[in-house]
Coordinates of C-alpha atoms and ligand atoms in Angstrom, one line a residue:
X17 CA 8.9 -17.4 51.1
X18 CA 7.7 -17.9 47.6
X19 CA 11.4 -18.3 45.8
X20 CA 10.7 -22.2 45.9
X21 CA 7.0 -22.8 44.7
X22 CA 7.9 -19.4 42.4
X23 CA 10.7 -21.4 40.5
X24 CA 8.8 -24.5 40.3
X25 CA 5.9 -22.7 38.7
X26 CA 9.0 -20.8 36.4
X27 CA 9.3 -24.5 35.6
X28 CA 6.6 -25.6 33.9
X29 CA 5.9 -22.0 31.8
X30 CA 6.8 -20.9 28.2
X31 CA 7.1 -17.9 29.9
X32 CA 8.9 -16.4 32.4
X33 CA 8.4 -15.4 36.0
X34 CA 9.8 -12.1 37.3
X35 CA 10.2 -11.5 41.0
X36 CA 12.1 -7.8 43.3
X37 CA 15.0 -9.8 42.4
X38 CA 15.1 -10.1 38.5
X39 CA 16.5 -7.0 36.7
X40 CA 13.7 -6.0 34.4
X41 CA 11.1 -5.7 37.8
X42 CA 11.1 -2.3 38.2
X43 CA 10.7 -2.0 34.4
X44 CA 7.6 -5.1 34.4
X45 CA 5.7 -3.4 37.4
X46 CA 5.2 -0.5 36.0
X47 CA 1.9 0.2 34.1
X48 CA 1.1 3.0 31.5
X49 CA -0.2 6.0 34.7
X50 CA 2.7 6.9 36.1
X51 CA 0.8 7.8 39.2
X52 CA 0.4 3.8 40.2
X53 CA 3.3 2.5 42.5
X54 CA 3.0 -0.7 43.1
X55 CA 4.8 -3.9 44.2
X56 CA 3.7 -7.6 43.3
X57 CA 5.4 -10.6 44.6
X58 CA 5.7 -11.8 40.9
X59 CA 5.2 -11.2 37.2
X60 CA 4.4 -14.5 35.2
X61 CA 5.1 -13.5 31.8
X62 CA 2.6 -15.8 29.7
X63 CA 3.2 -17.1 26.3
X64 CA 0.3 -19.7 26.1
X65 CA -2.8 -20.6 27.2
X66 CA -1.0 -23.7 29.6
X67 CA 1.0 -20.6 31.0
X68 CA -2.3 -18.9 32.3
X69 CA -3.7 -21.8 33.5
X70 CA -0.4 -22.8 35.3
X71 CA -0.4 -19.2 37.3
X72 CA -3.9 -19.2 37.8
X73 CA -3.9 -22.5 39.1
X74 CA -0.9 -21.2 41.2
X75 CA -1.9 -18.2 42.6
X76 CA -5.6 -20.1 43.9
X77 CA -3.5 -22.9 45.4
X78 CA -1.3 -20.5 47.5
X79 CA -4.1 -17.8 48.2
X80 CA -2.3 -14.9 46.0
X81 CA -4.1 -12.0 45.1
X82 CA -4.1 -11.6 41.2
X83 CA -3.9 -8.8 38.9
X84 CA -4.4 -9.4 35.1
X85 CA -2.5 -7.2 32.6
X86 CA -3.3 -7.2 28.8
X87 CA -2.0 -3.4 27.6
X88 CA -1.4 -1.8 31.0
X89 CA -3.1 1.0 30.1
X90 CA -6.0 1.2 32.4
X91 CA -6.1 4.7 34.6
X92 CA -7.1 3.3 38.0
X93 CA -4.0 1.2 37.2
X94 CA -6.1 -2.2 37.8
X95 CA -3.4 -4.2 35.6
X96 CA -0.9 -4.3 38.8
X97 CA -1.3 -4.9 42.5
X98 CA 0.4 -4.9 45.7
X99 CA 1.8 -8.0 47.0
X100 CA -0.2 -10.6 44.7
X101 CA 0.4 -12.4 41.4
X102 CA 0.4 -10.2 38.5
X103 CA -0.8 -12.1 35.0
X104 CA 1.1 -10.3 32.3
X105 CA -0.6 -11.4 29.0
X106 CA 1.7 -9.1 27.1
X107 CA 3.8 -11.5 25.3
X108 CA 0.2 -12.9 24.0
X109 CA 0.3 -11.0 20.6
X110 CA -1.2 -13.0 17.8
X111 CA -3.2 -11.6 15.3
X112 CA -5.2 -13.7 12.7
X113 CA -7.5 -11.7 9.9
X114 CA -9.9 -14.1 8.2
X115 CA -10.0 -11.8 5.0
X116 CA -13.1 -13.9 3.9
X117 CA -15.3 -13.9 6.9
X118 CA -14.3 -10.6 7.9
X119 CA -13.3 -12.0 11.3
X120 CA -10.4 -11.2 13.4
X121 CA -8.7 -13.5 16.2
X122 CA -6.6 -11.4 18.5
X123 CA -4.3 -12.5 21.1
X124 CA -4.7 -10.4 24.9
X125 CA -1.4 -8.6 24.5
X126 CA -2.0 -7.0 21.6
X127 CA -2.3 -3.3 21.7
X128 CA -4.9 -1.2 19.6
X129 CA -2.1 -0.9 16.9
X130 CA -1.2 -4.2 16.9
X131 CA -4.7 -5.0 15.6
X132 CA -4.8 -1.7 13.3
X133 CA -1.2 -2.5 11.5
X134 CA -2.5 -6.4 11.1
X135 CA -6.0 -5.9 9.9
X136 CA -5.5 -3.1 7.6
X137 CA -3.1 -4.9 5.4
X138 CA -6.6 -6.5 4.4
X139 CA -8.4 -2.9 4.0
X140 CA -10.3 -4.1 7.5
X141 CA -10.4 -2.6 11.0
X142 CA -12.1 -3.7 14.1
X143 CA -14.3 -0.9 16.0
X144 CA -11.7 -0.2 19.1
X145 CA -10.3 3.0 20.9
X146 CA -8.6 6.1 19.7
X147 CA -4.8 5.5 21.0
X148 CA -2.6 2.9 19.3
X149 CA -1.0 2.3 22.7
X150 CA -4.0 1.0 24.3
X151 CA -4.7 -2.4 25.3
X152 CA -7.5 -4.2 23.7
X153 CA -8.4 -6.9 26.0
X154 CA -8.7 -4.2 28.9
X155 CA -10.6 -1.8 26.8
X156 CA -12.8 -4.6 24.9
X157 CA -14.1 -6.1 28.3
X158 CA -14.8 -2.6 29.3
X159 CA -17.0 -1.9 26.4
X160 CA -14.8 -0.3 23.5
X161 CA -15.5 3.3 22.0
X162 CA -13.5 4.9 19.2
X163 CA -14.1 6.6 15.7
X164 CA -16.1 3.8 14.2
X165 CA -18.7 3.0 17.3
X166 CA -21.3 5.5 15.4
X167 CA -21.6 3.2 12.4
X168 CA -20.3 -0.3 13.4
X169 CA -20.9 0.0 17.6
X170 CA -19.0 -0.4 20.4
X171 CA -16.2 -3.4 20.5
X172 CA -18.6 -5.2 22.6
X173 CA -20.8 -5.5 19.5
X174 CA -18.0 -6.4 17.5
X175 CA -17.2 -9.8 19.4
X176 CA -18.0 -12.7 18.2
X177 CA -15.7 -15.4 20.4
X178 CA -13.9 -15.5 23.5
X179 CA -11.7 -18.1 25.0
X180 CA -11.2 -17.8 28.9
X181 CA -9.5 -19.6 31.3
X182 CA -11.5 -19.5 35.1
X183 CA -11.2 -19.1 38.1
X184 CA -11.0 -23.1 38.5
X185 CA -8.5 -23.5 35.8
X186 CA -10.7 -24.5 33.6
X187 CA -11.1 -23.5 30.2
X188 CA -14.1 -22.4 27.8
X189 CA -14.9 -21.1 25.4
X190 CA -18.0 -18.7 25.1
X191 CA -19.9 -17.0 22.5
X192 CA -23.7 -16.4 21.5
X193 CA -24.6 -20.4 21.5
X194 CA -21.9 -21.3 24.2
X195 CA -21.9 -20.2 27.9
X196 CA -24.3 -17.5 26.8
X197 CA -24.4 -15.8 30.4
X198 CA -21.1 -16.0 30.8
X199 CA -20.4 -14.3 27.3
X200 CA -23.3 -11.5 27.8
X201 CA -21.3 -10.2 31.1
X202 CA -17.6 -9.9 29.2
X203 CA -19.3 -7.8 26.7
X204 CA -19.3 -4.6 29.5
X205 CA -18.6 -6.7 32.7
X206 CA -14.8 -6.0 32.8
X207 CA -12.2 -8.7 33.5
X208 CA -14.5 -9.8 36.7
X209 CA -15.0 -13.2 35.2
X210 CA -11.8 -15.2 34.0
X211 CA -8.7 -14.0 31.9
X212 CA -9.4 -14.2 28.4
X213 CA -6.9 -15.4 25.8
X214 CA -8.5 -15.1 22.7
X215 CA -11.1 -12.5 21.3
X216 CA -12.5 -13.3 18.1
X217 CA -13.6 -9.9 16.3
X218 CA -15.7 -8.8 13.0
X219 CA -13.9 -6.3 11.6
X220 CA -15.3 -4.1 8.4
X221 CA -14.3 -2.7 5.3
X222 CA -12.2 0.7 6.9
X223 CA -8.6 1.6 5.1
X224 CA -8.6 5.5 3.8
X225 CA -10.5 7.9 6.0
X226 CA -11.2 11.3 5.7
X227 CA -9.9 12.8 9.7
X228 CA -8.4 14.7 11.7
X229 CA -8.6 17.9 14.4
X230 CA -10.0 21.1 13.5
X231 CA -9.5 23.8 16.7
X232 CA -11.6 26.9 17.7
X233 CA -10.0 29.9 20.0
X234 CA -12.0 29.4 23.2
X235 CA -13.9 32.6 21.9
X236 CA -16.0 30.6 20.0
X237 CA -16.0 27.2 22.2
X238 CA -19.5 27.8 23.4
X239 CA -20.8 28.3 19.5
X240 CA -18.9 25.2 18.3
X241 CA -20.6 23.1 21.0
X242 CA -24.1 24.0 20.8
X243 CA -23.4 23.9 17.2
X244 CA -22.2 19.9 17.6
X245 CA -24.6 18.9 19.5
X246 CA -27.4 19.7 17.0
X247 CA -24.9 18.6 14.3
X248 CA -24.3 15.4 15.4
X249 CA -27.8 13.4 15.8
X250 CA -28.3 14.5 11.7
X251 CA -24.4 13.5 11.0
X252 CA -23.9 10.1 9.1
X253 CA -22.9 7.7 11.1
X254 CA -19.7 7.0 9.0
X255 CA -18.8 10.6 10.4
X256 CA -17.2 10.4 14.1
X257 CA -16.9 13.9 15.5
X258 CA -15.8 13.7 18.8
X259 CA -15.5 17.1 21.0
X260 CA -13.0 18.4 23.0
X261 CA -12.1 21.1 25.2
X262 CA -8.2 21.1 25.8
X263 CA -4.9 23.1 25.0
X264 CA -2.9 23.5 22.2
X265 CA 0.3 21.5 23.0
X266 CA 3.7 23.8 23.3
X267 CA 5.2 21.5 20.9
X268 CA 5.6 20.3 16.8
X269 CA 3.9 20.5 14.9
X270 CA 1.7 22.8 16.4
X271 CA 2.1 26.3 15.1
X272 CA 3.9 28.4 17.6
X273 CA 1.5 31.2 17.8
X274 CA -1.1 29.1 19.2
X275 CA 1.3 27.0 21.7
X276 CA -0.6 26.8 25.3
X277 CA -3.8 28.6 23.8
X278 CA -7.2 27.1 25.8
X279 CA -9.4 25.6 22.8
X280 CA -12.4 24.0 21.5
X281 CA -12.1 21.0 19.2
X282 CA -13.6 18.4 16.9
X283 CA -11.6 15.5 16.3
X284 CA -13.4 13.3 13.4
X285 CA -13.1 10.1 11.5
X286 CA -15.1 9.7 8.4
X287 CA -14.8 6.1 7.2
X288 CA -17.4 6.3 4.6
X289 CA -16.4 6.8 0.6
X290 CA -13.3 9.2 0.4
X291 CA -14.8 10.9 -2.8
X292 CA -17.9 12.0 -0.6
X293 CA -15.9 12.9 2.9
X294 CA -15.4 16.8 1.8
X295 CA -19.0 16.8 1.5
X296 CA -19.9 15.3 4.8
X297 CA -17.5 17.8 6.5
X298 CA -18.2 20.9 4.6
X299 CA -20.8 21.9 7.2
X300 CA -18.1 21.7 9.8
X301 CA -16.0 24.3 7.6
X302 CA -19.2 26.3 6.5
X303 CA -21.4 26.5 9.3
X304 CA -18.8 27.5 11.8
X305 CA -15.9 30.6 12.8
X306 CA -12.4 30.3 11.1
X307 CA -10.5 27.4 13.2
X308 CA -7.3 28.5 13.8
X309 CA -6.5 24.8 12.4
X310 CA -7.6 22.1 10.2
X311 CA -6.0 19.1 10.1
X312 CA -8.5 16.6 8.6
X313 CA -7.2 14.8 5.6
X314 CA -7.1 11.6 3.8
X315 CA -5.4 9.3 6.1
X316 CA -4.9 5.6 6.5
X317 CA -6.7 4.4 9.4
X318 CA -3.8 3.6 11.6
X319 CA -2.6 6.6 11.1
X320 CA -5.0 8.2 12.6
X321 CA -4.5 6.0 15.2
X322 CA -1.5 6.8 16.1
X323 CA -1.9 10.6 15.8
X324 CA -1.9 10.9 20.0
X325 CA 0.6 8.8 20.5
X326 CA 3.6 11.1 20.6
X327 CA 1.8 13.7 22.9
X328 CA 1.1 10.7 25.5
X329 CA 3.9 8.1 26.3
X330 CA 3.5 6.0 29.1
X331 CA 4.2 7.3 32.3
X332 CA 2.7 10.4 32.3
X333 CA 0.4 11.0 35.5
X334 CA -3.2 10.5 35.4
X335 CA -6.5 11.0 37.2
X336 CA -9.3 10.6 35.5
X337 CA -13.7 10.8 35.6
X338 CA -15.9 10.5 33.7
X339 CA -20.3 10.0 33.2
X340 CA -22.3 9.1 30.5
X341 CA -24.6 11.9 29.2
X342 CA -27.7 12.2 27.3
X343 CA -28.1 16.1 26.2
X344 CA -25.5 19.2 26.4
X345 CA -27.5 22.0 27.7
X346 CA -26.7 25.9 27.4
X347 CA -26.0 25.7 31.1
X348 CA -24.0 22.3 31.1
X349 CA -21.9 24.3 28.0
X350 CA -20.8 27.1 30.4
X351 CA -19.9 24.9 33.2
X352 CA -17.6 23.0 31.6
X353 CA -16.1 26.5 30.0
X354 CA -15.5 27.9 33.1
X355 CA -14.0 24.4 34.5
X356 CA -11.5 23.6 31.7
X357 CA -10.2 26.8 31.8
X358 CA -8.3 26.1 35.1
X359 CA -6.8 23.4 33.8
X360 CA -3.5 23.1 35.6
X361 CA -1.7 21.6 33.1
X362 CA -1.6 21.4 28.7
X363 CA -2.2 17.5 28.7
X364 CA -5.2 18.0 31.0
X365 CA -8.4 17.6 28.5
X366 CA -12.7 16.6 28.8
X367 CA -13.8 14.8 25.4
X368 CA -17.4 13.9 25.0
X369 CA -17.1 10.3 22.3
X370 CA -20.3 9.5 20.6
X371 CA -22.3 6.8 21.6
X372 CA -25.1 6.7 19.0
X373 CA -25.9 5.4 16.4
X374 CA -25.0 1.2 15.9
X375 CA -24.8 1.7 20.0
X376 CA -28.6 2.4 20.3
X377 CA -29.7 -1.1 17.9
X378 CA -28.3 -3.1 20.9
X379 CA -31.2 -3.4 23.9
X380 CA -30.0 -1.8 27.3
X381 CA -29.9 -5.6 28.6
X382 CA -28.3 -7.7 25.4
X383 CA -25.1 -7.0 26.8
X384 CA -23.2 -5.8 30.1
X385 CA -23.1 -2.8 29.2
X386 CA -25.3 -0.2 31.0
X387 CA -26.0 3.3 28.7
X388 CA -27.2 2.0 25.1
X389 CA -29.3 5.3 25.9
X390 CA -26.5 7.9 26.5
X391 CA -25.3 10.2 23.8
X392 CA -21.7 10.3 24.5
X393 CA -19.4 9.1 27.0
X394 CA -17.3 12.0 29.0
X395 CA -14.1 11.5 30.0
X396 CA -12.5 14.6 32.2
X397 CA -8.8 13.4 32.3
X398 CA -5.6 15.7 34.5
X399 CA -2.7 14.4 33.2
X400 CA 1.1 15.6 33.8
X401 CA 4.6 14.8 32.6
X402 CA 5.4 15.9 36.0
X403 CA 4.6 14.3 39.5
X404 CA 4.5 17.0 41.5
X405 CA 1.5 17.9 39.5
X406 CA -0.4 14.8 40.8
X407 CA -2.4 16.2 43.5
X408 CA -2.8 19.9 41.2
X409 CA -4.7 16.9 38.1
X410 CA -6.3 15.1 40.5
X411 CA -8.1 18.2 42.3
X412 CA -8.6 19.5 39.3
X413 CA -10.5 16.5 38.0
X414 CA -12.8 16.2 40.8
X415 CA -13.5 19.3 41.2
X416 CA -14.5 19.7 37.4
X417 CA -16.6 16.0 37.4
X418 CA -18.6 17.6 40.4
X419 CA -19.7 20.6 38.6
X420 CA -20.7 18.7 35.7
X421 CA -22.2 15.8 37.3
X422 CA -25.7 17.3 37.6
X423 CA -26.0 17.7 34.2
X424 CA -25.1 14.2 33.0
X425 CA -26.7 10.6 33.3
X426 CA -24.0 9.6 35.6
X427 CA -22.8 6.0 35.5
X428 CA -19.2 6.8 33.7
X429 CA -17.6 4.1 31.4
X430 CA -16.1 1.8 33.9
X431 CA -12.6 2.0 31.3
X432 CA -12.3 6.0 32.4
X433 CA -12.8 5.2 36.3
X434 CA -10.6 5.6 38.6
X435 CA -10.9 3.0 42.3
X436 CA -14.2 5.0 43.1
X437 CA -16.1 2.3 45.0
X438 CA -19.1 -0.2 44.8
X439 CA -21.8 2.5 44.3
X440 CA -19.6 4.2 41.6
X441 CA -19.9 0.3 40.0
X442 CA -23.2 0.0 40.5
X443 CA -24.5 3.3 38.9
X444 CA -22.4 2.5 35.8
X445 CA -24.8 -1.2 35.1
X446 CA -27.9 -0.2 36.5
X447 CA -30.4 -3.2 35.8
X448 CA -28.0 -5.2 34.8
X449 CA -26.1 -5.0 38.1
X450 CA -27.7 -8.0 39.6
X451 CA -27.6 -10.5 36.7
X452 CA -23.6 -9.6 36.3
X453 CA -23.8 -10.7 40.4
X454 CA -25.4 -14.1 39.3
X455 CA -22.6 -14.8 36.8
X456 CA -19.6 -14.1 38.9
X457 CA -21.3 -16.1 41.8
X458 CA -21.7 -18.8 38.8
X459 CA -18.0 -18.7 37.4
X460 CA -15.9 -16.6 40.5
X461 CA -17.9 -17.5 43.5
X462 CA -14.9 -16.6 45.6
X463 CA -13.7 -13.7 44.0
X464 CA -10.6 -14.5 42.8
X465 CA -10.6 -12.0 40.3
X466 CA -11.0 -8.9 42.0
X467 CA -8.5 -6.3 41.0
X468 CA -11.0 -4.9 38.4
X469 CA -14.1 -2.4 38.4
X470 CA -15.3 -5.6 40.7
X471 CA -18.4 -7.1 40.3
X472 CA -19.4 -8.6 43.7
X473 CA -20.6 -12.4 43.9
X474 CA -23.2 -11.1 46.7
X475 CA -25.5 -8.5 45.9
X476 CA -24.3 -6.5 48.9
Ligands
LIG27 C1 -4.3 7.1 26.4 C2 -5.6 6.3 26.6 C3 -6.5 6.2 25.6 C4 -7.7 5.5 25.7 N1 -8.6 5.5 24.7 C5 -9.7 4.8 24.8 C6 -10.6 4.7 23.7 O1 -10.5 5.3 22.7 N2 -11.7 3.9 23.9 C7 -11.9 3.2 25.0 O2 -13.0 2.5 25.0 N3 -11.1 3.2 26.0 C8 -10.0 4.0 26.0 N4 -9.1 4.0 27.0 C9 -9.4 3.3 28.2 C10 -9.0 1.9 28.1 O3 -10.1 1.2 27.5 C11 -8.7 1.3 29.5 O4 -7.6 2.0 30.0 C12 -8.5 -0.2 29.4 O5 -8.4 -0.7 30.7 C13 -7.2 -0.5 28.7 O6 -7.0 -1.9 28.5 P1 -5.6 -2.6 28.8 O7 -5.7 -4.0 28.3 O8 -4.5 -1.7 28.3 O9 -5.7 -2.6 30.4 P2 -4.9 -3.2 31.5 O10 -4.4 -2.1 32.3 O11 -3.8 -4.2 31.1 O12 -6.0 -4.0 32.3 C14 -7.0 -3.4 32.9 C15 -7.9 -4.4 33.5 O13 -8.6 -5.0 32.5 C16 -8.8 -6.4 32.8 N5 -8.1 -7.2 31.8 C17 -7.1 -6.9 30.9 N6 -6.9 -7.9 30.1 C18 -7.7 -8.9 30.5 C19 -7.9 -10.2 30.0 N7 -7.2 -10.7 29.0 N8 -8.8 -11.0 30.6 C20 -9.5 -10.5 31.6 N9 -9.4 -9.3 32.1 C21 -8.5 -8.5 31.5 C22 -8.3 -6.6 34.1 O14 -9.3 -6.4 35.1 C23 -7.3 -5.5 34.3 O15 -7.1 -5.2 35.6 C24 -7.9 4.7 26.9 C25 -6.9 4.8 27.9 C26 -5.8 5.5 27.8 C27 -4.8 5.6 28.9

């Protein structure tokens, strides 16, 4: 029913539009969690700005439901829908450093690596995730957390510019003089509000770092973690130590002898002078048991970027949870012990990132963003190679969130959410719930843009 308005639209893009009938659909549908299945009408392929506004004005016109993809990455799998209109922004790559002003323009496409590999040709990086693979327009809008938020803060606080295209079709562009409420709810308020095609960045003198994983036998998990968790608040804030509790991959370059062994570990970025980072780390080493492996190193940055990437291609399965939380207690410590240790599968991992530090100099209400007071940000992720495994991670998952829920601040990053409804939306923005209400009623009265973490234009 669509073929003909379809290839009249194909008409007047740079870009292309896949339908079920081109060759590369079953390959273009899919998104980085191999758990999401699902089937839109089309994929318009954008190269441009005009491309966007051509398939948002498209999809409006003909009442299409519309799905915006930037990496693909996102868990809940909120890049794809059923049915709908699916705005793939992946051919969108561009990256621009302004070595002089420190600034960054980055095109919605681009992946976490793509921004890495351009920006630290100039000995810069911009304060992103953990994963090269990742997104950075889905994970920006969500807030952005990685191994430089201690010193330089979140993503969020990183952006300086944004150009979006709305709801209308209309185009603006927003930072802190222009369409101020508009630019307030992107930093935190998800892709709720238009699709952006530019993000404008200040980026910061990071090249060598000092990093890497260090891993304890699960022996001595609950002494490394009350250990970090005193450590951490006295740490420089050029040191990111994040904790995990995982197991050892069966694979290189892991040492045999430790393949599938339960663990505790510390994976850290220190991006301050490399003559001082032994230093900074030697109470790591000192103050702790033997690890039964220490990794961290001198590294380029994007290196350490890319140090996950070969243990999580895309398509693996995923369910994920996650909370915000404010203190690790004794009690909370055990709990999670006793949880990871049924982990079902190797992959399957809880990490607690840092939120301190530059996180804490922004007020609770100068962006989106809803925990400037939390410690870290928990993320309690089952993920498989194998599908049958989907409904072993996903138990798993919920059943480990539940116990630990009591003993966090609750909320949860709205990135590491799964589809977990309204409530689940609302606990994650607390006060600033309503005014993020106000703007979408402002700029997406109707709700056009609704496959997202989605922000309600009624208050009910
Ligand atoms: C392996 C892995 C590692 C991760 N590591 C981190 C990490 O270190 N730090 C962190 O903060 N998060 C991390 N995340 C979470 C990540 O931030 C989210 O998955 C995020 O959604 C990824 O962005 P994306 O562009 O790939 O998303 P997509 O799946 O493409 O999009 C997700 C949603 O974002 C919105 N969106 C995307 N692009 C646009 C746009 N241009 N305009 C408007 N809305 C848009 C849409 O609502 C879309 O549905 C990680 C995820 C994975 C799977």
């Amino acid at each position: 029913m669509l073929e003909e308005p379809l290839s009249k639209l194909s008409a007047d893009l740079r870009g292309s539009v896949i339908t079920p009938a081109s060759s590369e659909y079953e390959v273009a549908r899919k998104v980085y969690n191999g758990m999401i299945d699902r089937r839109p009408e089309a994929i318009v392929r954008c190269m441009d700005v005009a491309d966007v506004t051509a398939a948002v004005n498209f999809a409006r016109q003909d009442g299409l439901t519309v799905a915006i993809r930037g990496g693909g990455h996102n868990g809940a799998g909120l890049a794809v829908c059923d049915l709908g209109l699916v705005i793939d922004l992946s051919p969108m790559k561009g990256v621009r450093v302004d070595p002089t002003n420190r600034t960054v323009r980055v095109g919605p496409g681009c992946t976490q690596g793509d921004v890495d590999h351009a920006t630290h040709a100039f000995g810069l990086a911009v304060p992103a995730g953990i994963v090269s693979t990742t997104g950075i327009a889905g994970l920006t809008l969500g807030g952005g957390t990685g191994y430089l938020t201690r010193k330089y803060g979140l993503t969020i606080d990183n952006l300086i510019a944004a150009d979006v295209v709305l709801a209308d079709g209309s185009f603006v562009t927003v930072d802190e003089s222009h369409h101020e409420d508009l630019f307030w709810a992107l930093r935190g308020g998800g892709g709720n509000f238009g699709v952006v095609t530019s993000f404008v960045f200040q980026a910061h003198p990071v090249s060598m770092v000092y990093a890497g994983p260090i891993f304890w036998e699960v022996k001595d998990a609950r002494r490394v973690m009350q250990w970090y968790r005193e450590f951490l608040p006295q740490a420089p804030l050029e040191l990111c130590p994040f904790l995990g509790v995982k197991t050892v991959p069966s694979t290189d370059p892991f040492p045999k002898e430790h393949w599938g062994k339960k663990i505790c570990a510390l994976i850290s970025c220190y991006s301050g002078p490399l003559d001082q980072a032994e230093e900074v780390v030697k109470p790591i080493r000192q103050e702790l048991p033997k690890p039964i492996l220490d990794w961290m190193g001198p590294m380029p940055f994007p290196a350490l970027q890319g140090l996950f990437d070969p243990l999580l291609p895309t398509g693996l399965q995923w369910y994920w949870k996650g909370d915000f939380v404010k203190e690790l207690s004794d009690h909370a410590i055990d709990v999670h012990l006793q949880c990871a240790a049924k982990a079902p599968s190797e992959l399957s991992l809880m990490h607690h990132y840092p939120i301190d530090g530059a996180v804490h100099r922004v007020g609770q209400s100068e962006t989106a963003w809803g925990f400037r007071d939390a410690t870290w940000s928990m993320v309690i992720a089952g993920i498989s190679p194998d599908p049958a495994q989907a409904e072993a991670i996903t138990a798993w998952a919920k059943e480990y969130w539940e116990a630990v829920h009591p003993y966090t601040l609750g909320g949860a990053y709205v990135n590491f959410m799964m589809e977990e409804g309204v409530d689940r939306i609302k606990a994650t923005y607390r006060d600033n719930y309503d005014r993020l209400t106000e703007v979408k009623r402002k700029y997406d009265p109707n709700n056009f843009f609704h496959v997202n973490q989605n922000i309600r234009p009624t208050n009910f």
